[in-house]
Coordinates of C-alpha atoms (C1' of nucleotides) in Angstrom, one line a residue:
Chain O
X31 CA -35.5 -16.5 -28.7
X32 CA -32.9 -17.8 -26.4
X33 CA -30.7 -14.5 -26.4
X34 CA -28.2 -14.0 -23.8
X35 CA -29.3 -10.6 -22.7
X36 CA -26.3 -10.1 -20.8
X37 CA -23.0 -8.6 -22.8
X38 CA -22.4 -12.2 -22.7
X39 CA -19.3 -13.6 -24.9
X40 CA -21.6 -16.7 -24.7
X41 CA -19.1 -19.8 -24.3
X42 CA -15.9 -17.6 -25.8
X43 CA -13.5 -15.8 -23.7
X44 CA -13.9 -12.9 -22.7
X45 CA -11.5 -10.1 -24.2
X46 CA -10.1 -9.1 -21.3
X47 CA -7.2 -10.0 -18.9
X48 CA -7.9 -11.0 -15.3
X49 CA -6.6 -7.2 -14.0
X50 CA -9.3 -5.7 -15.7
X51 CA -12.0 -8.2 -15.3
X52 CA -11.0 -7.8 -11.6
X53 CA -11.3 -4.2 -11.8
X54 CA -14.2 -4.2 -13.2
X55 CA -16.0 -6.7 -10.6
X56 CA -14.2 -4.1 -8.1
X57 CA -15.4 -0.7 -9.5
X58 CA -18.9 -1.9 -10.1
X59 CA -19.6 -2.4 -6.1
X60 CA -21.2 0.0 -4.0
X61 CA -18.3 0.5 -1.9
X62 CA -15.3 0.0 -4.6
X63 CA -14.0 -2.8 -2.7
X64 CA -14.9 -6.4 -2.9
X65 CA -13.9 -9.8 -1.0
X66 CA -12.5 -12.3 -3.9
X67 CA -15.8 -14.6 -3.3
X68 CA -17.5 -11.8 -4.7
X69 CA -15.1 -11.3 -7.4
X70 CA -15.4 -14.5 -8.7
X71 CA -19.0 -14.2 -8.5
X72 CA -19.3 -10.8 -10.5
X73 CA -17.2 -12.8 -13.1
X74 CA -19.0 -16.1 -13.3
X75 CA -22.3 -14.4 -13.4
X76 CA -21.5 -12.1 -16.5
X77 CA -19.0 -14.4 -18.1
X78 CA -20.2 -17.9 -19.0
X79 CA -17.1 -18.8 -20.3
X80 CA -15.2 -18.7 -16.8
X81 CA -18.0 -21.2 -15.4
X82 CA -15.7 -23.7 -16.1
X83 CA -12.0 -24.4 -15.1
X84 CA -12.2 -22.6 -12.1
X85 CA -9.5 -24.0 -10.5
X86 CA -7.4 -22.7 -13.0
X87 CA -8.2 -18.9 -13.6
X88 CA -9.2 -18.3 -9.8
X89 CA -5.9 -19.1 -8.8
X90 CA -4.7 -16.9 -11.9
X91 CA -7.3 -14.3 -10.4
X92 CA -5.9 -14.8 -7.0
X93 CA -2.3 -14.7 -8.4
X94 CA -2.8 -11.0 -9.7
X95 CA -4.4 -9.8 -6.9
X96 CA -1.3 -9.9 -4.7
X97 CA 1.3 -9.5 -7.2
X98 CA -0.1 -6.6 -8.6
X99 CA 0.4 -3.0 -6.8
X100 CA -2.7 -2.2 -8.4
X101 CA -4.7 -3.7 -6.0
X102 CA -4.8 -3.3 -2.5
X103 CA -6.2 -5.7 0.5
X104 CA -8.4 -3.7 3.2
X105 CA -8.8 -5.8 6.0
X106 CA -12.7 -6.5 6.8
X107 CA -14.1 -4.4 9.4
X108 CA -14.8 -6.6 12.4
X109 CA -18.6 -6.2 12.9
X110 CA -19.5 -7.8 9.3
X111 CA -17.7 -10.7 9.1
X112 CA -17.1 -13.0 6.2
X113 CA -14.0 -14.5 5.4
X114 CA -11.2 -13.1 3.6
X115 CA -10.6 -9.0 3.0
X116 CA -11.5 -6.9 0.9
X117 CA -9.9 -5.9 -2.6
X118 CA -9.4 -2.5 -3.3
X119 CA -8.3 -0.7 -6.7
X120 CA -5.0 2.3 -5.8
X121 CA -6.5 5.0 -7.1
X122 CA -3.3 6.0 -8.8
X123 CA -4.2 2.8 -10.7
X124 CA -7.6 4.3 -11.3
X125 CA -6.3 5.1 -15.1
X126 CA -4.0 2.2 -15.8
X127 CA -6.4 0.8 -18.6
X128 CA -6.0 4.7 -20.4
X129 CA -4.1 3.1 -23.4
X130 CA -6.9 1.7 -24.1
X131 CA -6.5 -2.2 -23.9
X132 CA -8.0 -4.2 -21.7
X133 CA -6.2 -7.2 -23.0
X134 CA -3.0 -5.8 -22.1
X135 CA -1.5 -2.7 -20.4
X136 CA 1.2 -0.2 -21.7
X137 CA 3.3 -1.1 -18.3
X138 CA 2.4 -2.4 -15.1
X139 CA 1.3 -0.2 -12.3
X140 CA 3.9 -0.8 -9.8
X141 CA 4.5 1.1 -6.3
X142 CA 7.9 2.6 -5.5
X143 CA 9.4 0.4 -2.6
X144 CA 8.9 3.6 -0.5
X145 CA 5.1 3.7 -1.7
X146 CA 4.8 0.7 -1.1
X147 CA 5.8 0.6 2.2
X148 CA 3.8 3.6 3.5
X149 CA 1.0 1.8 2.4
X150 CA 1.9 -1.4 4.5
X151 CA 1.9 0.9 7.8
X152 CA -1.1 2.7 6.9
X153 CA -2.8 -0.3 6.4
X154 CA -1.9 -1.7 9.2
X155 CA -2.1 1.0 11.8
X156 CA -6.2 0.9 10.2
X157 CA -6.3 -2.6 10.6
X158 CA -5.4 -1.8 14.3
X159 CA -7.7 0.7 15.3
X160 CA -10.4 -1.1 13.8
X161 CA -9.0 -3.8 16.4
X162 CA -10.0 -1.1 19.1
X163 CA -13.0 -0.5 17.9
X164 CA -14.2 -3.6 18.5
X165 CA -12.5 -5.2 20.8
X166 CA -14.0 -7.3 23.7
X167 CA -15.4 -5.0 26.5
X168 CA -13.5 -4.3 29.5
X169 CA -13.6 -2.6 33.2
X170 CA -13.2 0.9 32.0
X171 CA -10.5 3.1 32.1
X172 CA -10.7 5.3 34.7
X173 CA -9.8 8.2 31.8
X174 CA -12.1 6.6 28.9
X175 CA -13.5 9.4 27.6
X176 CA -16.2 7.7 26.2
X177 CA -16.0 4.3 26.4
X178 CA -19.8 4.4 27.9
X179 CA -20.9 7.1 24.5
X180 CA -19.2 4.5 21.9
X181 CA -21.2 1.6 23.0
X182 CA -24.3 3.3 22.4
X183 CA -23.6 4.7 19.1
X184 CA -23.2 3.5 15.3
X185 CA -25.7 0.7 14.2
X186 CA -25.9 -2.5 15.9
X187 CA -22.7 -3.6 16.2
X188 CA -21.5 -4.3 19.6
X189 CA -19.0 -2.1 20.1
X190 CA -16.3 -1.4 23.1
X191 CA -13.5 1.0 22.8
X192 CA -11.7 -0.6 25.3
X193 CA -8.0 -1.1 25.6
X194 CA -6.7 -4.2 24.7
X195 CA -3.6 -5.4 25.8
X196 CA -1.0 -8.2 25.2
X197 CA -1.7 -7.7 21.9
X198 CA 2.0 -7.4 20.7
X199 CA 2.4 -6.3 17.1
X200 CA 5.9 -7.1 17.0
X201 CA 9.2 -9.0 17.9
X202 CA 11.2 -6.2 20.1
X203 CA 8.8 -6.1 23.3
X204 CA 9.7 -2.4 24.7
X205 CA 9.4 -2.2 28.4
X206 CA 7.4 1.0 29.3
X207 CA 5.0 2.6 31.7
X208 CA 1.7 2.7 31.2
X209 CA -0.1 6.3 31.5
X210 CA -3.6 7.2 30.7
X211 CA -4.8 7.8 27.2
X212 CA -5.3 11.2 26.7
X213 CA -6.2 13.3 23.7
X214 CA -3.6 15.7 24.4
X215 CA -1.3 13.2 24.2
X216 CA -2.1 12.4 20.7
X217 CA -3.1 15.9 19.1
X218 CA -0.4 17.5 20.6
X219 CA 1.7 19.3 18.1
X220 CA 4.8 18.6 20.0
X221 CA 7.5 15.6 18.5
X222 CA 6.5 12.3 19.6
X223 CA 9.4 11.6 21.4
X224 CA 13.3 10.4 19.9
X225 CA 12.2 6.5 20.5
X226 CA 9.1 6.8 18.9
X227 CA 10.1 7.4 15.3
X228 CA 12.1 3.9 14.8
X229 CA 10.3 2.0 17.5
X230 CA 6.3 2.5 16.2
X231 CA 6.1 -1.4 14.9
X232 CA 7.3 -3.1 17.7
X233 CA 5.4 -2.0 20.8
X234 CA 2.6 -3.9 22.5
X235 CA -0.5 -2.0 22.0
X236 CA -2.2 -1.2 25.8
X237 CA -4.1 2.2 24.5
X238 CA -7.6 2.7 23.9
X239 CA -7.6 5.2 20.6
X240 CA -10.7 7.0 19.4
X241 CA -13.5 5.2 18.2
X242 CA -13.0 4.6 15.2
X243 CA -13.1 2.2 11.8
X244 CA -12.0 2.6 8.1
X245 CA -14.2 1.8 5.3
X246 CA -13.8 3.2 1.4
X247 CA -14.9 6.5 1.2
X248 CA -13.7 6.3 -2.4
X249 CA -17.6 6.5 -2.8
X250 CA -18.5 8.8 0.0
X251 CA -19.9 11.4 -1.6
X252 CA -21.3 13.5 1.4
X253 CA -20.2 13.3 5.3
X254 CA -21.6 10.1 6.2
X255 CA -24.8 10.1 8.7
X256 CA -23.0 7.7 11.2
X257 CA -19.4 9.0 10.9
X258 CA -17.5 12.1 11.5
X259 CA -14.2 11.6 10.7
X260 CA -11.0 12.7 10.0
X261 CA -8.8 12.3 6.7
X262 CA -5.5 10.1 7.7
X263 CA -2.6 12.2 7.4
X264 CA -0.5 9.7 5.5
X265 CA -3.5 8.5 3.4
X266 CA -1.2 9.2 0.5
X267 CA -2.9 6.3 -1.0
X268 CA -6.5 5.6 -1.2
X269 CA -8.0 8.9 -1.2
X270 CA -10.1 6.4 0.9
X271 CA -8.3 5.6 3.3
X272 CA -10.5 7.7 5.7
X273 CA -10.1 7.3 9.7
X274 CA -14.0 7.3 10.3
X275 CA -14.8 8.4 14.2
X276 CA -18.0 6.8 14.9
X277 CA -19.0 9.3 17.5
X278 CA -18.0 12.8 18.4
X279 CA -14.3 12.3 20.2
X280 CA -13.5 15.1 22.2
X281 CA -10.7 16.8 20.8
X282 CA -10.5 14.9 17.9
X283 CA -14.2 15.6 16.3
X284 CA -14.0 16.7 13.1
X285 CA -11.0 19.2 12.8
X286 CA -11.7 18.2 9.4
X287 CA -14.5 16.7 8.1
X288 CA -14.3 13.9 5.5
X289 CA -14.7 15.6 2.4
X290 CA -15.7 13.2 -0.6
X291 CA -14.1 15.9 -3.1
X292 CA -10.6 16.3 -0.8
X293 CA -10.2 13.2 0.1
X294 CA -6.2 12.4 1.2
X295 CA -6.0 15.9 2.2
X296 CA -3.9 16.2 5.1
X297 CA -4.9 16.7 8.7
X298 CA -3.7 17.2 11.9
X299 CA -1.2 15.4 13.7
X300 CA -3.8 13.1 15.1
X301 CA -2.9 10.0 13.8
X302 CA 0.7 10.7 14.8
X303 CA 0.9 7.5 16.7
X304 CA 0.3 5.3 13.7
X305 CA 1.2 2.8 12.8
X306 CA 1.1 1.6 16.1
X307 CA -1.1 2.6 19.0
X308 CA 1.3 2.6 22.0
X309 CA 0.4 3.7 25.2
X310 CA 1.4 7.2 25.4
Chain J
dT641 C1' 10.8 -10.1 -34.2
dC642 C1' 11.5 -8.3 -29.7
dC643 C1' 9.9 -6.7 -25.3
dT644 C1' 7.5 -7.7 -21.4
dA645 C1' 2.6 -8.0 -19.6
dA646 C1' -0.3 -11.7 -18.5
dA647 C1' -1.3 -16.5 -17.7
dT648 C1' -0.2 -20.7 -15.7
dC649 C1' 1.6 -24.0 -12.4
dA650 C1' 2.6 -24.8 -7.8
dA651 C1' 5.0 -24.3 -3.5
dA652 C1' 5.0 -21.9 0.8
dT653 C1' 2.6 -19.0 4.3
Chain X
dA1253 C1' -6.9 -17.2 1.5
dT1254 C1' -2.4 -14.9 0.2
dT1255 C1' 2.1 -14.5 -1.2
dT1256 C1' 5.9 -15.8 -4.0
dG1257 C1' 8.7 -17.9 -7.6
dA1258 C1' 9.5 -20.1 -11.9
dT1259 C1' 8.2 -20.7 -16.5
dT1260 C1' 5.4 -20.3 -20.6
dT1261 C1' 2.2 -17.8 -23.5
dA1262 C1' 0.9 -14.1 -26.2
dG1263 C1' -0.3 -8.8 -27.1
dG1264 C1' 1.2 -5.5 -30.0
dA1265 C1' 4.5 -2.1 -31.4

DNA sequence: TCCTAAATCAAAT
DNA sequence: ATTTGATTTAGGA
């Protein structure tokens, strides 16, 4: 007989509220992360009842996506393309359904503004390394340490680790010299520099950084094959949050490899120059 | 009934 | 596609 094998409500809605239906479409991907297209599709699919009035609860769906602290955007990784990011759940949110309900939460899950905003940088100094990563090839450096090695590496993406310049990240241009890239530069354990504190979102990146991408290693659960890699320092918030190195990086190979089980541990001062990669 | 999370509508980026 | 605001609806103690 005509059965809906599915858990299907058939036409009835679904007893949950768009967080958790979210979160669900979210948690059961591969990765833990999902574009909204695919969101809405994990929804649709399961849920007849949402095949209609679209208009209405995607915008709903879209709604609590950004208002809610629960769920965080990871910007798409430059070598598979697609349009929009990615939606992530916080993994201190991992538990916000505990009471229970999936109708309706105890509280919401909201960030401290201070949270909140370490998780801006940190997202956006990712967002600009992957930039790096995959940015247009150019006349190498003459101290690229391996600008020739990164091309040759991780699948099939075409990849260049090539500096790329004019690309200002914010209003206060700061005048300075440009001076080869070094790894000492970055690992060194010394300050970076009275200016550098205050100043890190408003200089115009010119440095080529490691090689490197982030992805969701919230379901890493052994050193990936492709990526050594290094735990971000500030990744306070998705234990995920993981710089991956595609390719062995002279002095910044794996200090620490990415360990599934300790993820968010902290690490060296490599990613001191986060958020923004300034020429050093 | 009260509190407030969630849904809705919709304008602005 | 995202973010934000305003307002209404409704879960559940």
């Amino acid at each position: 007989m005509p059965r809906p094998s599915r858990e299907s409500y058939g036409d009835q809605k679904p007893p949950y509220s768009y967080i958790s239906l979210t979160a669900m479409a979210i948690w059961s991907s591969p990765e833990k992360m999902l574009p909204l297209s695919d969101i809405y599709r994990f929804i649709t699919e399961r849920f007849p009842y949402y095949r209609r009035n679209t208009q209405r609860w995607q915008n709903s769906l879209r709604h609590n996506l950004s208002f809610n602290d629960c769920f965080i955007k990871i910007p798409r990784r430059p070598d598979r393309p697609g349009k929009g990011a990615y939606w992530a759940l916080h993994p201190a949110a991992l538990d916000m359904f505990e009471n229970g309900s999936l109708l309706r939460r105890r509280k919401r899950f909201k960030l401290m503004k201070t949270d909140k905003d370490r998780l801006e940088n940190e997202l956006a100094a990712l967002a600009n390394i992957n930039r790096f990563m995959f940015a247009p090839p150019q006349p190498a450096l003459p101290d690229t340490t391996s600008a020739a090695a990164a091309s040759q590496l991780v699948h099939q993406s075409p990849v260049a680790n090539r500096p790329v310049t004019g690309t200002t990240v914010s209003s206060s241009q700061v005048q300075r010299p440009k001076r080869s890239f070094t790894i000492e530069s970055l690992i060194s354990p010394d300050k970076p520099s009275a200016e550098t504190e205050d100043d890190l979102t408003s200089v115009p990146v010119t440095t080529a950084p490691p090689v490197a991408f982030l992805y969701n290693p919230i379901a890493v659960t052994a050193p990936s094959p492709c990526y050594g890699g290094l735990v971000h320092p500030t990744s306070y918030m998705h234990p995920s949050l993981v710089m991956g190195l595609v390719q062995p990086h002279p002095g910044f190979y794996p200090q620490h490899p990415i360990q599934a089980e300790h993820p968010g541990a902290p690490v060296s001062s490599v990613f001191r120059f986060s958020p923004t990669l300034r020429s050093v």
